JSON list of C-alpha atoms in Angstrom, two decimals:
[
{"chain": "J", "resi": 20, "resn": "MET", "atom": "CA", "xyz": [-147.98, -88.31, 82.03]},
{"chain": "J", "resi": 21, "resn": "ASP", "atom": "CA", "xyz": [-147.75, -84.47, 81.72]},
{"chain": "J", "resi": 22, "resn": "GLU", "atom": "CA", "xyz": [-147.08, -83.63, 78.07]},
{"chain": "J", "resi": 23, "resn": "ASN", "atom": "CA", "xyz": [-144.35, -81.17, 78.90]},
{"chain": "J", "resi": 24, "resn": "LEU", "atom": "CA", "xyz": [-142.60, -83.64, 81.15]},
{"chain": "J", "resi": 25, "resn": "ASN", "atom": "CA", "xyz": [-142.83, -86.29, 78.53]},
{"chain": "J", "resi": 26, "resn": "GLU", "atom": "CA", "xyz": [-141.18, -83.84, 76.03]},
{"chain": "J", "resi": 27, "resn": "GLN", "atom": "CA", "xyz": [-138.39, -83.15, 78.45]},
{"chain": "J", "resi": 28, "resn": "ILE", "atom": "CA", "xyz": [-137.74, -86.83, 79.02]},
{"chain": "J", "resi": 29, "resn": "GLU", "atom": "CA", "xyz": [-137.59, -87.42, 75.32]},
{"chain": "J", "resi": 30, "resn": "LEU", "atom": "CA", "xyz": [-135.13, -84.50, 74.81]},
{"chain": "J", "resi": 31, "resn": "HIS", "atom": "CA", "xyz": [-132.91, -85.78, 77.54]},
{"chain": "J", "resi": 32, "resn": "SER", "atom": "CA", "xyz": [-132.92, -89.26, 76.04]},
{"chain": "J", "resi": 33, "resn": "ALA", "atom": "CA", "xyz": [-131.95, -87.78, 72.68]},
{"chain": "J", "resi": 34, "resn": "GLY", "atom": "CA", "xyz": [-129.02, -86.03, 74.26]},
{"chain": "J", "resi": 35, "resn": "ALA", "atom": "CA", "xyz": [-130.33, -82.49, 74.65]},
{"chain": "J", "resi": 36, "resn": "THR", "atom": "CA", "xyz": [-129.23, -82.50, 78.23]},
{"chain": "J", "resi": 37, "resn": "VAL", "atom": "CA", "xyz": [-128.14, -78.83, 78.24]},
{"chain": "J", "resi": 38, "resn": "ARG", "atom": "CA", "xyz": [-130.37, -76.44, 76.25]},
{"chain": "J", "resi": 39, "resn": "HIS", "atom": "CA", "xyz": [-128.77, -73.12, 75.43]},
{"chain": "J", "resi": 40, "resn": "VAL", "atom": "CA", "xyz": [-129.18, -70.37, 72.81]},
{"chain": "J", "resi": 41, "resn": "SER", "atom": "CA", "xyz": [-125.87, -69.78, 71.07]},
{"chain": "J", "resi": 42, "resn": "ASP", "atom": "CA", "xyz": [-124.64, -67.48, 68.29]},
{"chain": "J", "resi": 43, "resn": "PHE", "atom": "CA", "xyz": [-125.25, -70.43, 65.97]},
{"chain": "J", "resi": 44, "resn": "HIS", "atom": "CA", "xyz": [-128.97, -70.68, 66.94]},
{"chain": "J", "resi": 45, "resn": "ASN", "atom": "CA", "xyz": [-130.15, -69.43, 63.49]},
{"chain": "J", "resi": 46, "resn": "LEU", "atom": "CA", "xyz": [-128.09, -71.81, 61.43]},
{"chain": "J", "resi": 47, "resn": "LYS", "atom": "CA", "xyz": [-130.44, -74.13, 59.62]},
{"chain": "J", "resi": 48, "resn": "SER", "atom": "CA", "xyz": [-129.96, -77.77, 60.73]},
{"chain": "J", "resi": 49, "resn": "HIS", "atom": "CA", "xyz": [-130.64, -80.70, 58.54]},
{"chain": "J", "resi": 50, "resn": "LYS", "atom": "CA", "xyz": [-133.70, -82.47, 60.18]},
{"chain": "J", "resi": 51, "resn": "ASN", "atom": "CA", "xyz": [-135.87, -85.34, 59.10]},
{"chain": "J", "resi": 52, "resn": "ASP", "atom": "CA", "xyz": [-139.62, -84.81, 58.78]},
{"chain": "J", "resi": 53, "resn": "PHE", "atom": "CA", "xyz": [-140.29, -88.45, 59.69]},
{"chain": "J", "resi": 54, "resn": "GLU", "atom": "CA", "xyz": [-139.48, -90.92, 62.42]},
{"chain": "J", "resi": 55, "resn": "LEU", "atom": "CA", "xyz": [-136.91, -93.58, 61.79]},
{"chain": "J", "resi": 56, "resn": "THR", "atom": "CA", "xyz": [-138.25, -97.07, 61.95]},
{"chain": "J", "resi": 57, "resn": "GLN", "atom": "CA", "xyz": [-137.13, -99.44, 64.68]},
{"chain": "J", "resi": 58, "resn": "GLU", "atom": "CA", "xyz": [-135.79, -101.83, 61.98]},
{"chain": "J", "resi": 59, "resn": "PHE", "atom": "CA", "xyz": [-133.64, -99.06, 60.60]},
{"chain": "J", "resi": 60, "resn": "ILE", "atom": "CA", "xyz": [-132.30, -98.19, 64.08]},
{"chain": "J", "resi": 61, "resn": "ASP", "atom": "CA", "xyz": [-131.62, -101.81, 64.87]},
{"chain": "J", "resi": 62, "resn": "LYS", "atom": "CA", "xyz": [-129.50, -102.18, 61.80]},
{"chain": "J", "resi": 63, "resn": "TRP", "atom": "CA", "xyz": [-127.73, -98.92, 61.47]},
{"chain": "J", "resi": 64, "resn": "VAL", "atom": "CA", "xyz": [-127.50, -97.43, 64.98]},
{"chain": "J", "resi": 65, "resn": "ILE", "atom": "CA", "xyz": [-127.64, -100.03, 67.81]},
{"chain": "J", "resi": 66, "resn": "PRO", "atom": "CA", "xyz": [-124.59, -102.07, 66.75]},
{"chain": "J", "resi": 67, "resn": "PHE", "atom": "CA", "xyz": [-122.38, -99.00, 66.24]},
{"chain": "J", "resi": 68, "resn": "TYR", "atom": "CA", "xyz": [-123.10, -95.97, 68.38]},
{"chain": "J", "resi": 69, "resn": "MET", "atom": "CA", "xyz": [-121.34, -97.16, 71.56]},
{"chain": "J", "resi": 70, "resn": "GLU", "atom": "CA", "xyz": [-118.39, -98.63, 69.57]},
{"chain": "J", "resi": 71, "resn": "ILE", "atom": "CA", "xyz": [-117.30, -95.95, 67.11]},
{"chain": "J", "resi": 72, "resn": "GLY", "atom": "CA", "xyz": [-114.24, -94.14, 68.42]},
{"chain": "J", "resi": 73, "resn": "ASN", "atom": "CA", "xyz": [-113.52, -96.74, 71.08]},
{"chain": "J", "resi": 74, "resn": "TYR", "atom": "CA", "xyz": [-109.77, -96.41, 71.87]},
{"chain": "J", "resi": 75, "resn": "TYR", "atom": "CA", "xyz": [-109.05, -99.78, 73.43]},
{"chain": "J", "resi": 76, "resn": "ASP", "atom": "CA", "xyz": [-111.14, -102.23, 71.54]},
{"chain": "J", "resi": 77, "resn": "ASN", "atom": "CA", "xyz": [-111.13, -102.11, 67.74]},
{"chain": "J", "resi": 78, "resn": "GLY", "atom": "CA", "xyz": [-113.50, -104.90, 67.10]},
{"chain": "J", "resi": 79, "resn": "TRP", "atom": "CA", "xyz": [-116.07, -102.35, 65.75]},
{"chain": "J", "resi": 80, "resn": "ILE", "atom": "CA", "xyz": [-113.78, -101.57, 62.80]},
{"chain": "J", "resi": 81, "resn": "GLU", "atom": "CA", "xyz": [-114.38, -105.01, 61.19]},
{"chain": "J", "resi": 82, "resn": "ASN", "atom": "CA", "xyz": [-118.12, -104.68, 61.84]},
{"chain": "J", "resi": 83, "resn": "ILE", "atom": "CA", "xyz": [-118.12, -101.47, 59.86]},
{"chain": "J", "resi": 84, "resn": "ARG", "atom": "CA", "xyz": [-116.07, -103.03, 57.05]},
{"chain": "J", "resi": 85, "resn": "GLN", "atom": "CA", "xyz": [-118.68, -105.77, 56.71]},
{"chain": "J", "resi": 86, "resn": "ILE", "atom": "CA", "xyz": [-121.60, -103.40, 56.25]},
{"chain": "J", "resi": 87, "resn": "SER", "atom": "CA", "xyz": [-119.79, -100.48, 54.41]},
{"chain": "J", "resi": 88, "resn": "SER", "atom": "CA", "xyz": [-120.92, -101.54, 51.00]},
{"chain": "J", "resi": 89, "resn": "GLU", "atom": "CA", "xyz": [-124.54, -101.02, 52.08]},
{"chain": "J", "resi": 90, "resn": "ILE", "atom": "CA", "xyz": [-124.00, -97.46, 53.33]},
{"chain": "J", "resi": 91, "resn": "THR", "atom": "CA", "xyz": [-125.53, -94.87, 51.08]},
{"chain": "J", "resi": 92, "resn": "ARG", "atom": "CA", "xyz": [-126.09, -91.10, 50.99]},
{"chain": "J", "resi": 93, "resn": "GLU", "atom": "CA", "xyz": [-129.75, -91.70, 51.86]},
{"chain": "J", "resi": 94, "resn": "ILE", "atom": "CA", "xyz": [-128.85, -93.72, 54.93]},
{"chain": "J", "resi": 95, "resn": "THR", "atom": "CA", "xyz": [-126.35, -91.10, 56.20]},
{"chain": "J", "resi": 96, "resn": "LEU", "atom": "CA", "xyz": [-128.80, -88.30, 55.57]},
{"chain": "J", "resi": 97, "resn": "LYS", "atom": "CA", "xyz": [-131.47, -90.16, 57.55]},
{"chain": "J", "resi": 98, "resn": "LEU", "atom": "CA", "xyz": [-129.02, -90.71, 60.41]},
{"chain": "J", "resi": 99, "resn": "LEU", "atom": "CA", "xyz": [-127.84, -87.10, 60.44]},
{"chain": "J", "resi": 100, "resn": "GLY", "atom": "CA", "xyz": [-131.36, -85.74, 60.27]},
{"chain": "J", "resi": 101, "resn": "ASP", "atom": "CA", "xyz": [-132.62, -87.56, 63.34]},
{"chain": "J", "resi": 102, "resn": "PHE", "atom": "CA", "xyz": [-132.59, -85.43, 66.50]},
{"chain": "J", "resi": 103, "resn": "ASN", "atom": "CA", "xyz": [-130.59, -87.95, 68.67]},
{"chain": "J", "resi": 104, "resn": "TRP", "atom": "CA", "xyz": [-126.92, -88.13, 69.56]},
{"chain": "J", "resi": 105, "resn": "ARG", "atom": "CA", "xyz": [-126.70, -91.79, 68.72]},
{"chain": "J", "resi": 106, "resn": "THR", "atom": "CA", "xyz": [-127.98, -91.52, 65.20]},
{"chain": "J", "resi": 107, "resn": "ARG", "atom": "CA", "xyz": [-126.02, -88.29, 64.47]},
{"chain": "J", "resi": 108, "resn": "LEU", "atom": "CA", "xyz": [-122.77, -89.91, 65.78]},
{"chain": "J", "resi": 109, "resn": "VAL", "atom": "CA", "xyz": [-123.15, -92.92, 63.45]},
{"chain": "J", "resi": 110, "resn": "GLY", "atom": "CA", "xyz": [-124.33, -90.69, 60.57]},
{"chain": "J", "resi": 111, "resn": "ALA", "atom": "CA", "xyz": [-121.39, -88.39, 60.78]},
{"chain": "J", "resi": 112, "resn": "TYR", "atom": "CA", "xyz": [-118.88, -91.25, 60.96]},
{"chain": "J", "resi": 113, "resn": "PHE", "atom": "CA", "xyz": [-120.41, -93.22, 58.11]},
{"chain": "J", "resi": 114, "resn": "SER", "atom": "CA", "xyz": [-120.60, -90.08, 55.96]},
{"chain": "J", "resi": 115, "resn": "ALA", "atom": "CA", "xyz": [-116.89, -89.50, 56.53]},
{"chain": "J", "resi": 116, "resn": "ILE", "atom": "CA", "xyz": [-115.73, -92.98, 55.64]},
{"chain": "J", "resi": 117, "resn": "LYS", "atom": "CA", "xyz": [-117.79, -92.84, 52.46]},
{"chain": "J", "resi": 118, "resn": "GLY", "atom": "CA", "xyz": [-116.38, -89.48, 51.60]},
{"chain": "J", "resi": 119, "resn": "TYR", "atom": "CA", "xyz": [-119.67, -87.66, 51.28]},
{"chain": "J", "resi": 120, "resn": "LYS", "atom": "CA", "xyz": [-118.11, -84.25, 51.22]},
{"chain": "J", "resi": 121, "resn": "GLU", "atom": "CA", "xyz": [-121.43, -82.54, 50.46]},
{"chain": "J", "resi": 122, "resn": "GLN", "atom": "CA", "xyz": [-122.50, -83.45, 53.87]},
{"chain": "J", "resi": 123, "resn": "ILE", "atom": "CA", "xyz": [-119.73, -81.59, 55.61]},
{"chain": "J", "resi": 124, "resn": "GLU", "atom": "CA", "xyz": [-121.92, -78.56, 56.09]},
{"chain": "J", "resi": 125, "resn": "ILE", "atom": "CA", "xyz": [-124.59, -80.65, 57.78]},
{"chain": "J", "resi": 126, "resn": "ILE", "atom": "CA", "xyz": [-121.99, -82.11, 60.24]},
{"chain": "J", "resi": 127, "resn": "GLY", "atom": "CA", "xyz": [-120.43, -78.65, 60.69]},
{"chain": "J", "resi": 128, "resn": "ILE", "atom": "CA", "xyz": [-123.68, -76.98, 61.55]},
{"chain": "J", "resi": 129, "resn": "HIS", "atom": "CA", "xyz": [-124.65, -79.79, 64.02]},
{"chain": "J", "resi": 130, "resn": "PHE", "atom": "CA", "xyz": [-121.16, -79.42, 65.53]},
{"chain": "J", "resi": 131, "resn": "LEU", "atom": "CA", "xyz": [-121.43, -75.66, 66.07]},
{"chain": "J", "resi": 132, "resn": "LYS", "atom": "CA", "xyz": [-124.98, -75.75, 67.34]},
{"chain": "J", "resi": 133, "resn": "SER", "atom": "CA", "xyz": [-124.14, -78.53, 69.92]},
{"chain": "J", "resi": 134, "resn": "GLU", "atom": "CA", "xyz": [-127.78, -79.46, 70.26]},
{"chain": "J", "resi": 135, "resn": "VAL", "atom": "CA", "xyz": [-127.08, -82.89, 71.67]},
{"chain": "J", "resi": 136, "resn": "CYS", "atom": "CA", "xyz": [-124.33, -84.36, 73.91]},
{"chain": "J", "resi": 137, "resn": "CYS", "atom": "CA", "xyz": [-121.92, -87.31, 73.40]},
{"chain": "J", "resi": 138, "resn": "VAL", "atom": "CA", "xyz": [-121.13, -86.63, 69.69]},
{"chain": "J", "resi": 139, "resn": "GLY", "atom": "CA", "xyz": [-118.91, -83.59, 69.54]},
{"chain": "J", "resi": 140, "resn": "HIS", "atom": "CA", "xyz": [-115.68, -85.55, 69.90]},
{"chain": "J", "resi": 141, "resn": "ILE", "atom": "CA", "xyz": [-116.66, -87.62, 66.82]},
{"chain": "J", "resi": 142, "resn": "TYR", "atom": "CA", "xyz": [-117.49, -84.46, 64.80]},
{"chain": "J", "resi": 143, "resn": "ALA", "atom": "CA", "xyz": [-114.11, -83.04, 65.84]},
{"chain": "J", "resi": 144, "resn": "PHE", "atom": "CA", "xyz": [-111.95, -85.89, 64.43]},
{"chain": "J", "resi": 145, "resn": "VAL", "atom": "CA", "xyz": [-114.20, -86.29, 61.45]},
{"chain": "J", "resi": 146, "resn": "LEU", "atom": "CA", "xyz": [-113.71, -82.67, 60.54]},
{"chain": "J", "resi": 147, "resn": "ALA", "atom": "CA", "xyz": [-109.95, -83.00, 61.21]},
{"chain": "J", "resi": 148, "resn": "ALA", "atom": "CA", "xyz": [-109.71, -86.10, 58.95]},
{"chain": "J", "resi": 149, "resn": "TYR", "atom": "CA", "xyz": [-111.09, -84.00, 55.99]},
{"chain": "J", "resi": 150, "resn": "ASN", "atom": "CA", "xyz": [-108.31, -81.53, 56.65]},
{"chain": "J", "resi": 151, "resn": "ASP", "atom": "CA", "xyz": [-109.31, -78.70, 54.44]},
{"chain": "J", "resi": 152, "resn": "ASP", "atom": "CA", "xyz": [-109.93, -74.96, 54.87]},
{"chain": "J", "resi": 153, "resn": "ARG", "atom": "CA", "xyz": [-113.67, -75.45, 55.39]},
{"chain": "J", "resi": 154, "resn": "THR", "atom": "CA", "xyz": [-113.36, -78.05, 58.14]},
{"chain": "J", "resi": 155, "resn": "LEU", "atom": "CA", "xyz": [-110.64, -76.15, 59.91]},
{"chain": "J", "resi": 156, "resn": "GLN", "atom": "CA", "xyz": [-112.92, -73.13, 59.90]},
{"chain": "J", "resi": 157, "resn": "TYR", "atom": "CA", "xyz": [-115.63, -75.08, 61.67]},
{"chain": "J", "resi": 158, "resn": "LEU", "atom": "CA", "xyz": [-113.14, -76.18, 64.30]},
{"chain": "J", "resi": 159, "resn": "THR", "atom": "CA", "xyz": [-111.72, -72.73, 64.98]},
{"chain": "J", "resi": 160, "resn": "THR", "atom": "CA", "xyz": [-115.16, -71.05, 64.90]},
{"chain": "J", "resi": 161, "resn": "TYR", "atom": "CA", "xyz": [-116.20, -73.60, 67.60]},
{"chain": "J", "resi": 162, "resn": "LEU", "atom": "CA", "xyz": [-113.23, -72.61, 69.73]},
{"chain": "J", "resi": 163, "resn": "ASP", "atom": "CA", "xyz": [-113.77, -68.88, 69.17]},
{"chain": "J", "resi": 164, "resn": "TYR", "atom": "CA", "xyz": [-117.20, -69.24, 70.76]},
{"chain": "J", "resi": 165, "resn": "TYR", "atom": "CA", "xyz": [-117.12, -72.14, 73.20]},
{"chain": "J", "resi": 166, "resn": "LEU", "atom": "CA", "xyz": [-113.85, -71.30, 74.86]},
{"chain": "J", "resi": 167, "resn": "GLN", "atom": "CA", "xyz": [-115.73, -68.21, 76.17]},
{"chain": "J", "resi": 168, "resn": "LYS", "atom": "CA", "xyz": [-118.33, -70.44, 77.79]},
{"chain": "J", "resi": 169, "resn": "PRO", "atom": "CA", "xyz": [-116.82, -72.21, 80.88]},
{"chain": "J", "resi": 170, "resn": "GLU", "atom": "CA", "xyz": [-120.33, -73.02, 82.18]},
{"chain": "J", "resi": 171, "resn": "LEU", "atom": "CA", "xyz": [-120.86, -75.27, 79.06]},
{"chain": "J", "resi": 172, "resn": "TYR", "atom": "CA", "xyz": [-118.96, -78.46, 79.50]},
{"chain": "J", "resi": 173, "resn": "PHE", "atom": "CA", "xyz": [-119.00, -79.42, 75.90]},
{"chain": "J", "resi": 174, "resn": "ASP", "atom": "CA", "xyz": [-116.23, -80.62, 73.61]},
{"chain": "J", "resi": 175, "resn": "GLN", "atom": "CA", "xyz": [-113.70, -77.84, 73.93]},
{"chain": "J", "resi": 176, "resn": "GLU", "atom": "CA", "xyz": [-110.75, -80.12, 74.74]},
{"chain": "J", "resi": 177, "resn": "ASN", "atom": "CA", "xyz": [-111.48, -82.46, 71.94]},
{"chain": "J", "resi": 178, "resn": "VAL", "atom": "CA", "xyz": [-111.64, -79.60, 69.51]},
{"chain": "J", "resi": 179, "resn": "MET", "atom": "CA", "xyz": [-108.34, -78.18, 70.84]},
{"chain": "J", "resi": 180, "resn": "GLU", "atom": "CA", "xyz": [-106.85, -81.59, 70.18]},
{"chain": "J", "resi": 181, "resn": "ALA", "atom": "CA", "xyz": [-108.17, -81.74, 66.67]},
{"chain": "J", "resi": 182, "resn": "VAL", "atom": "CA", "xyz": [-106.71, -78.27, 65.82]},
{"chain": "J", "resi": 183, "resn": "ALA", "atom": "CA", "xyz": [-103.38, -79.28, 67.40]},
{"chain": "J", "resi": 184, "resn": "TYR", "atom": "CA", "xyz": [-103.38, -82.43, 65.35]},
{"chain": "J", "resi": 185, "resn": "LEU", "atom": "CA", "xyz": [-103.95, -80.44, 62.18]},
{"chain": "J", "resi": 186, "resn": "ASP", "atom": "CA", "xyz": [-101.01, -78.18, 63.11]},
{"chain": "J", "resi": 187, "resn": "LYS", "atom": "CA", "xyz": [-98.86, -81.23, 63.48]},
{"chain": "J", "resi": 188, "resn": "VAL", "atom": "CA", "xyz": [-99.88, -82.58, 60.06]},
{"chain": "J", "resi": 189, "resn": "ASN", "atom": "CA", "xyz": [-99.85, -79.30, 58.15]},
{"chain": "J", "resi": 190, "resn": "GLY", "atom": "CA", "xyz": [-96.92, -77.58, 59.83]},
{"chain": "J", "resi": 191, "resn": "THR", "atom": "CA", "xyz": [-99.20, -74.72, 61.05]},
{"chain": "J", "resi": 192, "resn": "SER", "atom": "CA", "xyz": [-99.60, -73.11, 64.52]},
{"chain": "J", "resi": 193, "resn": "ASN", "atom": "CA", "xyz": [-103.29, -72.27, 64.76]},
{"chain": "J", "resi": 194, "resn": "ILE", "atom": "CA", "xyz": [-103.51, -73.78, 68.18]},
{"chain": "J", "resi": 195, "resn": "ASN", "atom": "CA", "xyz": [-101.41, -70.88, 69.58]},
{"chain": "J", "resi": 196, "resn": "ASP", "atom": "CA", "xyz": [-104.28, -68.56, 69.10]},
{"chain": "J", "resi": 197, "resn": "TYR", "atom": "CA", "xyz": [-106.25, -70.51, 71.63]},
{"chain": "J", "resi": 198, "resn": "LEU", "atom": "CA", "xyz": [-103.84, -71.65, 74.38]},
{"chain": "J", "resi": 199, "resn": "GLU", "atom": "CA", "xyz": [-104.39, -68.58, 76.59]},
{"chain": "J", "resi": 200, "resn": "LYS", "atom": "CA", "xyz": [-108.17, -68.80, 76.15]},
{"chain": "J", "resi": 201, "resn": "TRP", "atom": "CA", "xyz": [-108.00, -72.52, 76.98]},
{"chain": "J", "resi": 202, "resn": "ALA", "atom": "CA", "xyz": [-106.11, -71.80, 80.17]},
{"chain": "J", "resi": 203, "resn": "ASP", "atom": "CA", "xyz": [-108.68, -69.00, 81.03]},
{"chain": "J", "resi": 204, "resn": "LEU", "atom": "CA", "xyz": [-111.56, -71.41, 80.48]},
{"chain": "J", "resi": 205, "resn": "GLN", "atom": "CA", "xyz": [-110.02, -73.95, 82.90]},
{"chain": "J", "resi": 206, "resn": "LYS", "atom": "CA", "xyz": [-109.45, -71.33, 85.51]},
{"chain": "J", "resi": 207, "resn": "ALA", "atom": "CA", "xyz": [-113.01, -70.09, 85.24]},
{"chain": "J", "resi": 208, "resn": "ARG", "atom": "CA", "xyz": [-114.29, -73.65, 85.59]},
{"chain": "J", "resi": 209, "resn": "ASN", "atom": "CA", "xyz": [-112.26, -74.12, 88.73]},
{"chain": "J", "resi": 210, "resn": "GLU", "atom": "CA", "xyz": [-113.83, -70.98, 90.19]},
{"chain": "J", "resi": 211, "resn": "LEU", "atom": "CA", "xyz": [-117.31, -72.14, 89.17]},
{"chain": "J", "resi": 212, "resn": "SER", "atom": "CA", "xyz": [-116.68, -75.47, 90.87]},
{"chain": "J", "resi": 213, "resn": "LYS", "atom": "CA", "xyz": [-115.44, -73.75, 93.98]},
{"chain": "J", "resi": 214, "resn": "GLN", "atom": "CA", "xyz": [-118.54, -71.47, 94.12]},
{"chain": "J", "resi": 215, "resn": "SER", "atom": "CA", "xyz": [-120.75, -74.59, 93.69]},
{"chain": "J", "resi": 216, "resn": "ILE", "atom": "CA", "xyz": [-118.98, -76.26, 96.69]},
{"chain": "J", "resi": 217, "resn": "LEU", "atom": "CA", "xyz": [-119.39, -73.16, 98.83]},
{"chain": "J", "resi": 218, "resn": "GLN", "atom": "CA", "xyz": [-123.13, -72.99, 98.08]},
{"chain": "J", "resi": 219, "resn": "ILE", "atom": "CA", "xyz": [-123.54, -76.63, 99.03]},
{"chain": "J", "resi": 220, "resn": "ALA", "atom": "CA", "xyz": [-121.60, -75.96, 102.24]},
{"chain": "J", "resi": 221, "resn": "GLY", "atom": "CA", "xyz": [-123.92, -73.13, 103.08]},
{"chain": "J", "resi": 222, "resn": "ILE", "atom": "CA", "xyz": [-126.93, -75.38, 102.62]},
{"chain": "J", "resi": 223, "resn": "LEU", "atom": "CA", "xyz": [-125.27, -78.07, 104.83]},
{"chain": "J", "resi": 224, "resn": "SER", "atom": "CA", "xyz": [-124.57, -75.53, 107.52]},
{"chain": "J", "resi": 225, "resn": "GLU", "atom": "CA", "xyz": [-128.20, -74.41, 107.68]},
{"chain": "J", "resi": 226, "resn": "GLN", "atom": "CA", "xyz": [-129.58, -77.97, 107.55]},
{"chain": "J", "resi": 227, "resn": "GLU", "atom": "CA", "xyz": [-127.06, -80.12, 109.38]},
{"chain": "J", "resi": 228, "resn": "GLY", "atom": "CA", "xyz": [-124.75, -77.73, 111.29]},
{"chain": "J", "resi": 229, "resn": "LYS", "atom": "CA", "xyz": [-121.49, -75.82, 110.84]},
{"chain": "J", "resi": 230, "resn": "GLU", "atom": "CA", "xyz": [-119.30, -78.84, 111.86]},
{"chain": "J", "resi": 231, "resn": "LYS", "atom": "CA", "xyz": [-120.64, -80.95, 109.03]},
{"chain": "J", "resi": 232, "resn": "ALA", "atom": "CA", "xyz": [-120.32, -78.04, 106.55]},
{"chain": "J", "resi": 233, "resn": "ASP", "atom": "CA", "xyz": [-116.65, -77.47, 107.58]},
{"chain": "J", "resi": 234, "resn": "LYS", "atom": "CA", "xyz": [-115.83, -81.10, 107.11]},
{"chain": "J", "resi": 235, "resn": "TYR", "atom": "CA", "xyz": [-117.42, -81.10, 103.68]},
{"chain": "J", "resi": 236, "resn": "LEU", "atom": "CA", "xyz": [-115.38, -77.95, 102.70]},
{"chain": "J", "resi": 237, "resn": "GLU", "atom": "CA", "xyz": [-112.15, -79.51, 103.99]},
{"chain": "J", "resi": 238, "resn": "ASP", "atom": "CA", "xyz": [-112.75, -82.68, 102.04]},
{"chain": "J", "resi": 239, "resn": "MET", "atom": "CA", "xyz": [-113.81, -80.94, 98.82]},
{"chain": "J", "resi": 240, "resn": "LEU", "atom": "CA", "xyz": [-111.38, -78.02, 98.78]},
{"chain": "J", "resi": 241, "resn": "SER", "atom": "CA", "xyz": [-108.24, -79.61, 100.06]},
{"chain": "J", "resi": 242, "resn": "ASN", "atom": "CA", "xyz": [-107.25, -80.94, 96.60]},
{"chain": "J", "resi": 243, "resn": "ARG", "atom": "CA", "xyz": [-109.78, -78.93, 94.63]},
{"chain": "J", "resi": 244, "resn": "GLU", "atom": "CA", "xyz": [-107.59, -76.68, 92.64]},
{"chain": "J", "resi": 245, "resn": "ALA", "atom": "CA", "xyz": [-107.42, -78.61, 89.39]},
{"chain": "J", "resi": 246, "resn": "GLU", "atom": "CA", "xyz": [-104.23, -78.48, 87.41]},
{"chain": "J", "resi": 247, "resn": "ILE", "atom": "CA", "xyz": [-104.41, -76.15, 84.35]},
{"chain": "J", "resi": 248, "resn": "LYS", "atom": "CA", "xyz": [-103.56, -78.15, 81.28]},
{"chain": "J", "resi": 249, "resn": "THR", "atom": "CA", "xyz": [-101.16, -76.26, 78.93]},
{"chain": "J", "resi": 250, "resn": "GLY", "atom": "CA", "xyz": [-100.01, -78.90, 76.46]},
{"chain": "J", "resi": 251, "resn": "ILE", "atom": "CA", "xyz": [-102.43, -80.46, 74.06]},
{"chain": "J", "resi": 252, "resn": "GLU", "atom": "CA", "xyz": [-102.06, -84.21, 73.44]},
{"chain": "J", "resi": 253, "resn": "THR", "atom": "CA", "xyz": [-103.15, -85.40, 70.05]},
{"chain": "J", "resi": 254, "resn": "GLU", "atom": "CA", "xyz": [-102.77, -89.17, 70.41]},
{"chain": "J", "resi": 255, "resn": "TYR", "atom": "CA", "xyz": [-106.55, -89.96, 70.36]},
{"chain": "J", "resi": 256, "resn": "THR", "atom": "CA", "xyz": [-107.20, -87.84, 67.34]},
{"chain": "J", "resi": 257, "resn": "GLU", "atom": "CA", "xyz": [-104.20, -89.24, 65.43]},
{"chain": "J", "resi": 258, "resn": "LYS", "atom": "CA", "xyz": [-105.37, -92.81, 66.08]},
{"chain": "J", "resi": 259, "resn": "GLN", "atom": "CA", "xyz": [-108.94, -92.14, 65.12]},
{"chain": "J", "resi": 260, "resn": "VAL", "atom": "CA", "xyz": [-108.08, -90.37, 61.98]},
{"chain": "J", "resi": 261, "resn": "VAL", "atom": "CA", "xyz": [-105.86, -93.26, 60.85]},
{"chain": "J", "resi": 262, "resn": "ILE", "atom": "CA", "xyz": [-108.76, -95.67, 61.56]},
{"chain": "J", "resi": 263, "resn": "LEU", "atom": "CA", "xyz": [-111.21, -93.45, 59.67]},
{"chain": "J", "resi": 264, "resn": "ASN", "atom": "CA", "xyz": [-108.89, -93.12, 56.72]},
{"chain": "J", "resi": 265, "resn": "GLU", "atom": "CA", "xyz": [-108.28, -96.90, 56.54]},
{"chain": "J", "resi": 266, "resn": "LEU", "atom": "CA", "xyz": [-112.15, -97.44, 56.42]},
{"chain": "J", "resi": 267, "resn": "LYS", "atom": "CA", "xyz": [-112.49, -94.76, 53.80]},
{"chain": "J", "resi": 268, "resn": "ASN", "atom": "CA", "xyz": [-109.80, -96.47, 51.70]},
{"chain": "J", "resi": 269, "resn": "HIS", "atom": "CA", "xyz": [-111.57, -99.76, 52.13]},
{"chain": "J", "resi": 270, "resn": "CYS", "atom": "CA", "xyz": [-114.84, -98.28, 50.90]},
{"chain": "J", "resi": 271, "resn": "GLN", "atom": "CA", "xyz": [-113.14, -96.75, 47.88]},
{"chain": "J", "resi": 272, "resn": "ARG", "atom": "CA", "xyz": [-111.60, -100.10, 46.98]},
{"chain": "J", "resi": 273, "resn": "MET", "atom": "CA", "xyz": [-115.05, -101.75, 47.18]},
{"chain": "J", "resi": 274, "resn": "VAL", "atom": "CA", "xyz": [-116.36, -99.55, 44.42]},
{"chain": "J", "resi": 275, "resn": "SER", "atom": "CA", "xyz": [-113.27, -99.52, 42.19]}
]
């Protein structure tokens, strides 16, 4: 197989589905200089990465309780240092329930750089659970940048929810600084979607005729204008922070 193609497949599997150069490109990420063993992955990643944060089935919580006494700083650093969304997701969560505050910077930088998909929502409520000035700064810095990037379908909504949750807990109003930008991002995405539909219709018209293109436009645009969300729900973040803190208390009781 072509070496470059193989590399692209590996990156896609790791979660680097959208490569972009951001304002955070030069932040130094924590990265391993070794490959994780399959034995390590089978124990610490496979049982958890699809379960953590599940809203409807909490069976994973007891599984984490059972293994929590074995989680160490070394293990979480290995997980966070692997370039893969699965390992980073588990690493960030395990780090938070163990209260490894010195690893907040690692999580925050991964969060801002958004190098891999499918983990930003976990970073968001992990940072919200810590609820201090430093973690709030990571959340608002993310919004300052990524709300200006409608073409990047990342974790803007989850981060908005995390900031709104912290406002609710702390009696603050930081979310108000971002509501207009959030609405603008949604409008811009609607326009991008419309332009994409028009481009596809143009291709259809050339290849299969105007009648087919018109039918496609009618079907796609009739209900296309998506509703602009104004209010920010916090239910998911609230529930996940409660679960995380309960697991954190469990870990603390295990060592006391």
